[in-house]
Amino acid sequence: MTTPLLGSTTPLAPALFQSSVYAIPDLDALARIYSAEEPGFIYARDAHPNAHLLGITLAELEHASWSLVCGSGMAATTASLLALVRSGERVVASNCLYGRTSQLLKQELSRFGVATTFVDCNDLEAVRIALQTPARVLQVETMSNPLCRVIDIEALARLCESHDCRLVVDNTFATPVLAKPLELGAYLVIESLTKMMGGHGDVTLGVVSGRDGELLPRISQIMSLWGLASNPFDCWLTARGLSTLELRVKAATANAAALADWLAAQPGIIRVVYPGRPDHPDHALAKRVLPRGLGNMLCFELEGGRDAVNRFMRGSKGVPFCPSLGSTQTTCSYPAMTSHLYESPAEKKRQGITDGLIRLSVGIEELGEIQMEMAKGLK
Ligand code: PLP
């Protein structure tokens, strides 16, 4: 977009339109903007240029026909569920989702008369049985948070197709660099841009993308009315982050694969959970579903439970305890008291979220540097 001030020149970096509202010449222009006869923006909660431009880039990346940027990953999940389900309808969901997504389904959607059945999505027969009772949505994660369970998106998409259900895939851990769920039959794909896609730990945003235009106006309206919109500066920063996404994912993935093997050889570690390791329950499936790499997320369990975790955190200051993921710097988190805090002890036990479990978001530093910092906490 050019302004008289710039003459014939254009800035190399995209412009930031940090405005909550736009001046409109007159009512005729307003009517033309409403009817899409002419481009333009009115109010940033409804739409703004930086979200619009970021949406175009993201749709290309996802191989989607549209992408809508929302105020967070949870806003993207909320918008998609609100658009797809109504009171009296049912959701089937993976039984190892990001804790806040499970909580949204269990504690919030239930208040609006939407019931959720949680099921092991690696057991296709169990999913088929769950879908025999009509369900509007099957909610899954390409690679689950935190234990990196990988699902067969194509097989689940076929099951959804034959049961008139919409497959919604949260692709946050994989990113579109490693998986493009819409190409594998998903109806909607969601990512938290706060994580690897923004990539620098400085934004809070999400995105929902779709294959056909059917749901686009509905989700736009929901975003506006439920107040789920993004802000321009975070969109601008995320656009900058996306320009290095592929490089960062490749570097962090290579580091994670090497670090998983290194950790498995360290004393005091009971188990290492990484889909690239042969002892991961979904190792073979993961290599098929994610042929470009198995991501930057891994978990390890320390002997000695919570006390050992505290010692690790105090010792390895160079791997800060930050309950998020996907930054350039390696960080760690503790699922039992952060992402899955609200799960019951029995549910944590079932998922394998133990007192000694640390989740690692591997960054793009030199591998030796990460090992050196980790080793300080493992002494
Ligand atoms: N989906 C997954 C897999 C996540 O890990 C998270 C956050 O950790 C979210 C969604 C929610 O994203 P946000 O924090 O941007 O709302």
CSV table of C-alpha atoms and ligand atoms in Angstrom, one decimal:
chain,number,residue,atom,x,y,z
A,1,MET,CA,0.0,0.0,0.0
A,2,THR,CA,1.5,3.4,-1.0
A,3,THR,CA,0.9,6.9,0.4
A,4,PRO,CA,1.7,10.3,-1.3
A,5,LEU,CA,4.6,10.7,1.1
A,6,LEU,CA,6.4,7.7,-0.4
A,7,GLY,CA,6.1,8.8,-4.0
A,8,SER,CA,7.0,5.9,-6.3
A,9,THR,CA,9.0,4.1,-3.6
A,10,THR,CA,7.8,1.2,-1.6
A,11,PRO,CA,9.1,0.0,1.8
A,12,LEU,CA,10.9,-3.3,1.7
A,13,ALA,CA,9.4,-4.3,5.1
A,14,PRO,CA,5.6,-4.5,5.1
A,15,ALA,CA,3.7,-1.5,6.6
A,16,LEU,CA,2.2,-1.7,10.1
A,17,PHE,CA,-1.3,-0.3,10.3
A,18,GLN,CA,-1.6,0.3,14.0
A,19,SER,CA,-5.0,1.8,13.9
A,20,SER,CA,-8.2,0.6,15.5
A,21,VAL,CA,-10.5,2.5,13.1
A,22,TYR,CA,-10.4,3.9,9.6
A,23,ALA,CA,-11.7,7.2,8.2
A,24,ILE,CA,-14.3,6.6,5.5
A,25,PRO,CA,-15.0,9.4,2.9
A,26,ASP,CA,-18.8,9.2,3.0
A,27,LEU,CA,-21.8,6.8,3.4
A,28,ASP,CA,-21.6,5.8,-0.3
A,29,ALA,CA,-18.0,4.6,0.3
A,30,LEU,CA,-19.1,2.8,3.4
A,31,ALA,CA,-21.8,1.0,1.5
A,32,ARG,CA,-19.3,0.0,-1.2
A,33,ILE,CA,-16.9,-1.4,1.4
A,34,TYR,CA,-19.7,-3.3,3.1
A,35,SER,CA,-20.7,-4.9,-0.2
A,36,ALA,CA,-17.0,-5.6,-1.1
A,37,GLU,CA,-17.4,-3.5,-4.3
A,38,GLU,CA,-14.3,-1.6,-3.1
A,39,PRO,CA,-11.5,-2.6,-0.7
A,40,GLY,CA,-11.2,-1.0,2.6
A,41,PHE,CA,-11.3,-1.4,6.4
A,42,ILE,CA,-13.6,0.0,9.0
A,43,TYR,CA,-13.0,-1.3,12.5
A,44,ALA,CA,-10.0,-3.4,13.5
A,45,ARG,CA,-12.0,-5.8,15.6
A,46,ASP,CA,-13.8,-6.8,12.4
A,47,ALA,CA,-10.8,-6.8,10.0
A,48,HIS,CA,-7.5,-4.9,9.6
A,49,PRO,CA,-4.8,-4.8,6.9
A,50,ASN,CA,-2.1,-6.6,8.9
A,51,ALA,CA,-4.4,-9.6,9.7
A,52,HIS,CA,-5.6,-9.6,6.2
A,53,LEU,CA,-2.0,-9.7,4.7
A,54,LEU,CA,-0.9,-12.3,7.2
A,55,GLY,CA,-4.0,-14.4,6.4
A,56,ILE,CA,-3.0,-14.4,2.7
A,57,THR,CA,0.6,-15.7,3.5
A,58,LEU,CA,-0.8,-18.3,5.9
A,59,ALA,CA,-3.3,-19.6,3.4
A,60,GLU,CA,-0.5,-20.2,0.9
A,61,LEU,CA,1.5,-22.0,3.6
A,62,GLU,CA,-1.4,-24.2,4.6
A,63,HIS,CA,-2.5,-24.9,1.0
A,64,ALA,CA,-5.8,-23.5,2.2
A,65,SER,CA,-8.4,-21.4,0.4
A,66,TRP,CA,-8.6,-19.0,3.3
A,67,SER,CA,-6.9,-18.3,6.7
A,68,LEU,CA,-8.3,-16.1,9.4
A,69,VAL,CA,-5.9,-14.7,12.1
A,70,CYS,CA,-7.4,-14.7,15.6
A,71,GLY,CA,-6.2,-13.2,18.9
A,72,SER,CA,-4.7,-16.5,20.2
A,73,GLY,CA,-4.6,-20.2,19.4
A,74,MET,CA,-7.4,-20.7,21.9
A,75,ALA,CA,-9.4,-18.0,20.0
A,76,ALA,CA,-8.9,-20.0,16.8
A,77,THR,CA,-10.1,-23.2,18.5
A,78,THR,CA,-13.1,-21.3,20.1
A,79,ALA,CA,-14.1,-19.7,16.8
A,80,SER,CA,-14.0,-22.9,14.9
A,81,LEU,CA,-16.0,-24.8,17.5
A,82,LEU,CA,-18.6,-22.0,17.8
A,83,ALA,CA,-19.0,-22.0,14.0
A,84,LEU,CA,-19.4,-25.8,13.8
A,85,VAL,CA,-21.5,-26.9,16.7
A,86,ARG,CA,-24.8,-25.8,18.2
A,87,SER,CA,-26.6,-26.8,21.4
A,88,GLY,CA,-27.6,-30.4,21.5
A,89,GLU,CA,-24.8,-31.5,19.1
A,90,ARG,CA,-21.8,-33.5,20.0
A,91,VAL,CA,-18.0,-33.4,19.6
A,92,VAL,CA,-15.6,-36.3,19.6
A,93,ALA,CA,-12.1,-35.3,20.7
A,94,SER,CA,-8.7,-37.0,21.1
A,95,ASN,CA,-8.1,-38.0,24.7
A,96,CYS,CA,-4.6,-36.4,24.6
A,97,LEU,CA,-5.3,-32.8,23.7
A,98,TYR,CA,-3.6,-29.6,24.9
A,99,GLY,CA,-5.0,-29.3,28.4
A,100,ARG,CA,-6.8,-26.0,27.8
A,101,THR,CA,-8.6,-27.4,24.7
A,102,SER,CA,-9.9,-30.3,26.8
A,103,GLN,CA,-10.9,-27.8,29.4
A,104,LEU,CA,-12.7,-25.6,26.9
A,105,LEU,CA,-14.7,-28.7,25.7
A,106,LYS,CA,-15.4,-30.1,29.2
A,107,GLN,CA,-16.1,-26.9,31.1
A,108,GLU,CA,-17.2,-24.2,28.6
A,109,LEU,CA,-18.9,-25.9,25.5
A,110,SER,CA,-20.8,-28.2,27.9
A,111,ARG,CA,-22.5,-25.1,29.4
A,112,PHE,CA,-24.0,-24.4,25.9
A,113,GLY,CA,-25.3,-28.0,25.6
A,114,VAL,CA,-22.4,-29.4,23.6
A,115,ALA,CA,-21.2,-32.8,24.9
A,116,THR,CA,-17.8,-34.2,24.2
A,117,THR,CA,-16.7,-37.8,24.1
A,118,PHE,CA,-12.9,-38.3,24.5
A,119,VAL,CA,-11.4,-41.1,22.6
A,120,ASP,CA,-8.0,-42.6,21.8
A,121,CYS,CA,-7.5,-41.4,18.2
A,122,ASN,CA,-4.7,-43.9,17.6
A,123,ASP,CA,-7.4,-46.6,17.9
A,124,LEU,CA,-9.3,-46.2,14.7
A,125,GLU,CA,-11.9,-48.7,15.7
A,126,ALA,CA,-12.6,-46.8,18.9
A,127,VAL,CA,-13.0,-43.6,16.8
A,128,ARG,CA,-15.4,-45.4,14.4
A,129,ILE,CA,-17.5,-46.6,17.4
A,130,ALA,CA,-17.5,-43.0,18.9
A,131,LEU,CA,-18.7,-41.6,15.5
A,132,GLN,CA,-21.6,-44.0,15.3
A,133,THR,CA,-23.5,-41.6,17.5
A,134,PRO,CA,-23.8,-38.4,15.4
A,135,ALA,CA,-21.0,-35.9,16.0
A,136,ARG,CA,-20.3,-32.6,14.3
A,137,VAL,CA,-16.6,-32.4,15.0
A,138,LEU,CA,-13.6,-34.6,15.6
A,139,GLN,CA,-11.0,-32.5,17.4
A,140,VAL,CA,-7.4,-33.7,17.2
A,141,GLU,CA,-3.8,-32.6,17.3
A,142,THR,CA,-1.3,-33.7,14.5
A,143,MET,CA,1.2,-34.2,17.3
A,144,SER,CA,-0.2,-34.0,20.8
A,145,ASN,CA,0.9,-31.7,23.6
A,146,PRO,CA,3.0,-32.8,25.5
A,147,LEU,CA,3.7,-36.4,24.7
A,148,CYS,CA,3.9,-36.0,20.9
A,149,ARG,CA,1.3,-38.7,20.1
A,150,VAL,CA,1.0,-38.6,16.3
A,151,ILE,CA,-2.3,-39.4,14.5
A,152,ASP,CA,-3.2,-40.8,11.1
A,153,ILE,CA,-4.9,-37.7,9.7
A,154,GLU,CA,-5.9,-39.4,6.4
A,155,ALA,CA,-7.5,-42.4,8.1
A,156,LEU,CA,-9.4,-40.1,10.5
A,157,ALA,CA,-10.5,-37.8,7.7
A,158,ARG,CA,-11.9,-40.9,5.9
A,159,LEU,CA,-13.8,-41.9,9.0
A,160,CYS,CA,-15.2,-38.4,9.4
A,161,GLU,CA,-16.3,-38.3,5.8
A,162,SER,CA,-18.3,-41.5,6.1
A,163,HIS,CA,-19.9,-40.2,9.3
A,164,ASP,CA,-20.8,-36.7,8.2
A,165,CYS,CA,-18.4,-35.2,10.8
A,166,ARG,CA,-15.8,-32.4,10.4
A,167,LEU,CA,-12.2,-33.1,11.2
A,168,VAL,CA,-10.5,-30.2,13.0
A,169,VAL,CA,-6.8,-30.5,13.4
A,170,ASP,CA,-4.6,-28.5,15.7
A,171,ASN,CA,-1.3,-28.4,13.9
A,172,THR,CA,0.6,-26.3,16.4
A,173,PHE,CA,3.4,-28.8,17.2
A,174,ALA,CA,4.0,-29.8,13.6
A,175,THR,CA,3.5,-26.4,11.8
A,176,PRO,CA,2.6,-26.4,8.1
A,177,VAL,CA,6.3,-26.9,7.3
A,178,LEU,CA,6.0,-30.5,8.6
A,179,ALA,CA,2.3,-31.3,7.9
A,180,LYS,CA,-0.5,-29.8,5.9
A,181,PRO,CA,-3.6,-31.4,7.4
A,182,LEU,CA,-6.0,-29.8,4.8
A,183,GLU,CA,-4.2,-31.8,2.1
A,184,LEU,CA,-4.7,-35.0,4.1
A,185,GLY,CA,-8.5,-34.4,4.4
A,186,ALA,CA,-8.9,-32.2,7.4
A,187,TYR,CA,-11.8,-29.8,7.2
A,188,LEU,CA,-10.2,-27.0,9.3
A,189,VAL,CA,-6.6,-26.6,10.6
A,190,ILE,CA,-5.7,-24.5,13.6
A,191,GLU,CA,-2.4,-23.3,14.8
A,192,SER,CA,-1.3,-21.2,17.8
A,193,LEU,CA,0.9,-18.6,16.1
A,194,THR,CA,2.2,-17.8,19.5
A,195,LYS,CA,4.5,-20.8,19.2
A,196,MET,CA,6.9,-21.9,16.4
A,197,MET,CA,5.1,-19.9,13.7
A,198,GLY,CA,5.6,-16.5,15.4
A,199,GLY,CA,8.8,-18.1,16.6
A,200,HIS,CA,10.3,-15.5,18.9
A,201,GLY,CA,8.1,-15.6,22.0
A,202,ASP,CA,6.8,-12.1,21.5
A,203,VAL,CA,3.3,-12.5,20.1
A,204,THR,CA,-0.1,-14.1,21.1
A,205,LEU,CA,-2.0,-15.1,18.0
A,206,GLY,CA,-3.8,-18.0,16.3
A,207,VAL,CA,-5.1,-19.0,12.9
A,208,VAL,CA,-7.8,-21.1,11.5
A,209,SER,CA,-7.7,-22.1,7.9
A,210,GLY,CA,-10.1,-24.0,5.6
A,211,ARG,CA,-10.4,-25.8,2.3
A,212,ASP,CA,-13.6,-24.4,1.0
A,213,GLY,CA,-15.3,-21.0,1.6
A,214,GLU,CA,-18.4,-22.4,3.3
A,215,LEU,CA,-17.4,-21.5,6.8
A,216,LEU,CA,-15.4,-18.3,6.2
A,217,PRO,CA,-18.2,-15.7,6.7
A,218,ARG,CA,-19.5,-17.6,9.8
A,219,ILE,CA,-16.0,-17.6,11.5
A,220,SER,CA,-15.4,-14.0,10.6
A,221,GLN,CA,-18.7,-13.0,12.2
A,222,ILE,CA,-18.0,-15.1,15.3
A,223,MET,CA,-14.5,-13.6,15.6
A,224,SER,CA,-16.0,-10.1,15.5
A,225,LEU,CA,-19.0,-10.8,17.8
A,226,TRP,CA,-17.2,-12.9,20.4
A,227,GLY,CA,-14.2,-10.5,20.4
A,228,LEU,CA,-11.6,-13.0,19.2
A,229,ALA,CA,-9.7,-10.6,16.9
A,230,SER,CA,-6.0,-10.1,16.5
A,231,ASN,CA,-4.0,-6.9,17.0
A,232,PRO,CA,-2.0,-5.3,14.1
A,233,PHE,CA,1.4,-5.3,15.8
A,234,ASP,CA,1.4,-9.0,16.6
A,235,CYS,CA,0.3,-9.7,13.0
A,236,TRP,CA,3.2,-7.6,11.7
A,237,LEU,CA,5.7,-9.4,14.0
A,238,THR,CA,4.3,-12.8,13.0
A,239,ALA,CA,4.7,-12.0,9.3
A,240,ARG,CA,8.3,-11.3,10.0
A,241,GLY,CA,8.7,-14.6,11.9
A,242,LEU,CA,7.1,-16.6,9.0
A,243,SER,CA,9.9,-15.5,6.7
A,244,THR,CA,12.3,-17.7,8.6
A,245,LEU,CA,9.8,-20.4,9.6
A,246,GLU,CA,11.2,-23.1,7.3
A,247,LEU,CA,14.8,-22.5,8.4
A,248,ARG,CA,13.9,-22.5,12.1
A,249,VAL,CA,11.8,-25.6,11.9
A,250,LYS,CA,14.5,-27.5,10.1
A,251,ALA,CA,17.3,-26.4,12.5
A,252,ALA,CA,15.2,-27.0,15.7
A,253,THR,CA,14.0,-30.4,14.4
A,254,ALA,CA,17.6,-31.5,13.7
A,255,ASN,CA,18.6,-30.3,17.2
A,256,ALA,CA,15.6,-32.1,18.8
A,257,ALA,CA,16.4,-35.4,17.1
A,258,ALA,CA,20.0,-35.3,18.3
A,259,LEU,CA,19.1,-34.1,21.7
A,260,ALA,CA,16.6,-36.9,22.3
A,261,ASP,CA,19.3,-39.5,21.7
A,262,TRP,CA,21.8,-37.5,23.8
A,263,LEU,CA,19.3,-37.3,26.7
A,264,ALA,CA,18.5,-41.0,26.6
A,265,ALA,CA,22.2,-41.6,27.4
A,266,GLN,CA,22.3,-39.2,30.4
A,267,PRO,CA,22.1,-40.5,34.0
A,268,GLY,CA,19.0,-39.9,36.1
A,269,ILE,CA,16.6,-39.9,33.1
A,270,ILE,CA,13.9,-42.6,33.2
A,271,ARG,CA,12.5,-42.1,29.6
A,272,VAL,CA,12.8,-39.8,26.6
A,273,VAL,CA,9.7,-39.2,24.5
A,274,TYR,CA,10.3,-38.2,20.9
A,275,PRO,CA,8.5,-39.6,17.9
A,276,GLY,CA,11.9,-40.0,16.1
A,277,ARG,CA,13.0,-42.6,18.6
A,278,PRO,CA,12.1,-46.2,17.9
A,279,ASP,CA,10.6,-46.6,21.4
A,280,HIS,CA,8.0,-44.0,20.8
A,281,PRO,CA,4.5,-45.6,20.5
A,282,ASP,CA,3.9,-43.8,17.1
A,283,HIS,CA,7.4,-44.0,15.7
A,284,ALA,CA,6.4,-45.8,12.4
A,285,LEU,CA,3.2,-43.7,11.9
A,286,ALA,CA,5.1,-40.5,12.7
A,287,LYS,CA,7.6,-41.1,9.9
A,288,ARG,CA,4.8,-41.7,7.4
A,289,VAL,CA,2.6,-38.7,8.5
A,290,LEU,CA,5.5,-36.3,9.0
A,291,PRO,CA,8.1,-37.3,6.4
A,292,ARG,CA,9.8,-33.9,6.5
A,293,GLY,CA,10.8,-34.2,10.2
A,294,LEU,CA,9.4,-34.9,13.6
A,295,GLY,CA,9.5,-31.5,15.2
A,296,ASN,CA,11.2,-29.7,17.9
A,297,MET,CA,9.2,-30.9,20.9
A,298,LEU,CA,10.3,-33.7,23.2
A,299,CYS,CA,9.7,-34.8,26.8
A,300,PHE,CA,11.9,-36.5,29.3
A,301,GLU,CA,11.2,-37.9,32.7
A,302,LEU,CA,13.6,-37.3,35.6
A,303,GLU,CA,14.2,-39.9,38.4
A,304,GLY,CA,13.2,-38.2,41.6
A,305,GLY,CA,9.9,-36.5,40.5
A,306,ARG,CA,9.1,-32.8,41.4
A,307,ASP,CA,12.3,-32.3,43.5
A,308,ALA,CA,14.5,-33.5,40.7
A,309,VAL,CA,12.6,-31.1,38.3
A,310,ASN,CA,13.2,-28.2,40.6
A,311,ARG,CA,16.9,-29.1,40.8
A,312,PHE,CA,17.1,-29.3,37.0
A,313,MET,CA,15.3,-25.9,36.6
A,314,ARG,CA,17.6,-24.2,39.1
A,315,GLY,CA,20.7,-25.7,37.6
A,316,SER,CA,20.1,-25.2,33.9
A,317,LYS,CA,19.2,-21.5,33.8
A,318,GLY,CA,20.2,-21.4,30.1
A,319,VAL,CA,17.1,-23.5,29.4
A,320,PRO,CA,14.5,-21.3,31.1
A,321,PHE,CA,11.3,-22.6,32.5
A,322,CYS,CA,8.8,-20.9,30.2
A,323,PRO,CA,5.3,-22.5,29.9
A,324,SER,CA,5.2,-21.9,26.1
A,325,LEU,CA,7.1,-23.3,23.1
A,326,GLY,CA,8.5,-22.7,19.7
A,327,SER,CA,11.0,-19.8,20.4
A,328,THR,CA,14.4,-19.6,18.9
A,329,GLN,CA,15.8,-20.4,22.4
A,330,THR,CA,15.5,-23.8,24.0
A,331,THR,CA,13.0,-23.6,26.9
A,332,CYS,CA,11.4,-26.2,29.2
A,333,SER,CA,8.0,-26.6,30.7
A,334,TYR,CA,6.3,-28.7,33.3
A,335,PRO,CA,3.0,-30.1,31.9
A,336,ALA,CA,1.7,-31.3,35.3
A,337,MET,CA,1.5,-27.7,36.6
A,338,THR,CA,1.1,-25.7,33.4
A,339,SER,CA,-0.6,-26.9,30.2
A,340,HIS,CA,-2.4,-29.8,32.0
A,341,LEU,CA,-2.8,-28.3,35.5
A,342,TYR,CA,-6.5,-28.7,35.4
A,343,GLU,CA,-6.5,-32.4,34.5
A,344,SER,CA,-7.3,-34.8,37.4
A,345,PRO,CA,-4.5,-36.9,38.9
A,346,ALA,CA,-6.1,-40.0,37.3
A,347,GLU,CA,-6.2,-38.3,33.9
A,348,LYS,CA,-2.6,-37.1,34.2
A,349,LYS,CA,-1.5,-40.6,35.1
A,350,ARG,CA,-3.4,-42.1,32.1
A,351,GLN,CA,-1.7,-39.7,29.7
A,352,GLY,CA,1.7,-40.3,31.2
A,353,ILE,CA,2.1,-36.7,32.7
A,354,THR,CA,4.1,-37.6,35.7
A,355,ASP,CA,5.7,-35.5,38.5
A,356,GLY,CA,9.1,-36.0,36.9
A,357,LEU,CA,8.1,-35.1,33.3
A,358,ILE,CA,9.7,-32.1,31.6
A,359,ARG,CA,8.7,-30.9,28.2
A,360,LEU,CA,11.4,-29.4,26.1
A,361,SER,CA,10.9,-26.9,23.3
A,362,VAL,CA,14.2,-27.2,21.4
A,363,GLY,CA,15.5,-24.1,19.8
A,364,ILE,CA,18.0,-23.2,17.0
A,365,GLU,CA,21.1,-22.7,19.1
A,366,GLU,CA,24.2,-24.8,18.4
A,367,LEU,CA,23.5,-28.3,19.7
A,368,GLY,CA,26.6,-28.3,21.9
A,369,GLU,CA,25.5,-25.1,23.6
A,370,ILE,CA,22.1,-26.7,24.4
A,371,GLN,CA,23.8,-29.9,25.7
A,372,MET,CA,26.1,-27.8,27.9
A,373,GLU,CA,23.2,-25.9,29.4
A,374,MET,CA,21.1,-29.0,29.9
A,375,ALA,CA,24.0,-30.8,31.5
A,376,LYS,CA,24.2,-28.2,34.3
A,377,GLY,CA,20.7,-29.2,35.4
A,378,LEU,CA,21.3,-32.9,35.1
A,379,LYS,CA,24.3,-33.1,37.4
B,1,PLP,N1,-2.8,-25.7,20.8
B,1,PLP,C1,-1.7,-26.2,21.3
B,1,PLP,C2,-1.2,-27.6,20.9
B,1,PLP,C3,-1.0,-25.5,22.3
B,1,PLP,O1,0.1,-26.0,22.8
B,1,PLP,C4,-1.5,-24.2,22.7
B,1,PLP,C5,-0.8,-23.5,23.7
B,1,PLP,O2,0.1,-23.9,24.3
B,1,PLP,C6,-2.6,-23.7,22.1
B,1,PLP,C7,-3.3,-24.5,21.1
B,1,PLP,C8,-3.2,-22.4,22.5
B,1,PLP,O3,-2.5,-21.4,21.9
B,1,PLP,P1,-2.5,-19.9,22.6
B,1,PLP,O4,-1.7,-20.0,23.8
B,1,PLP,O5,-1.9,-19.1,21.5
B,1,PLP,O6,-3.9,-19.6,22.8
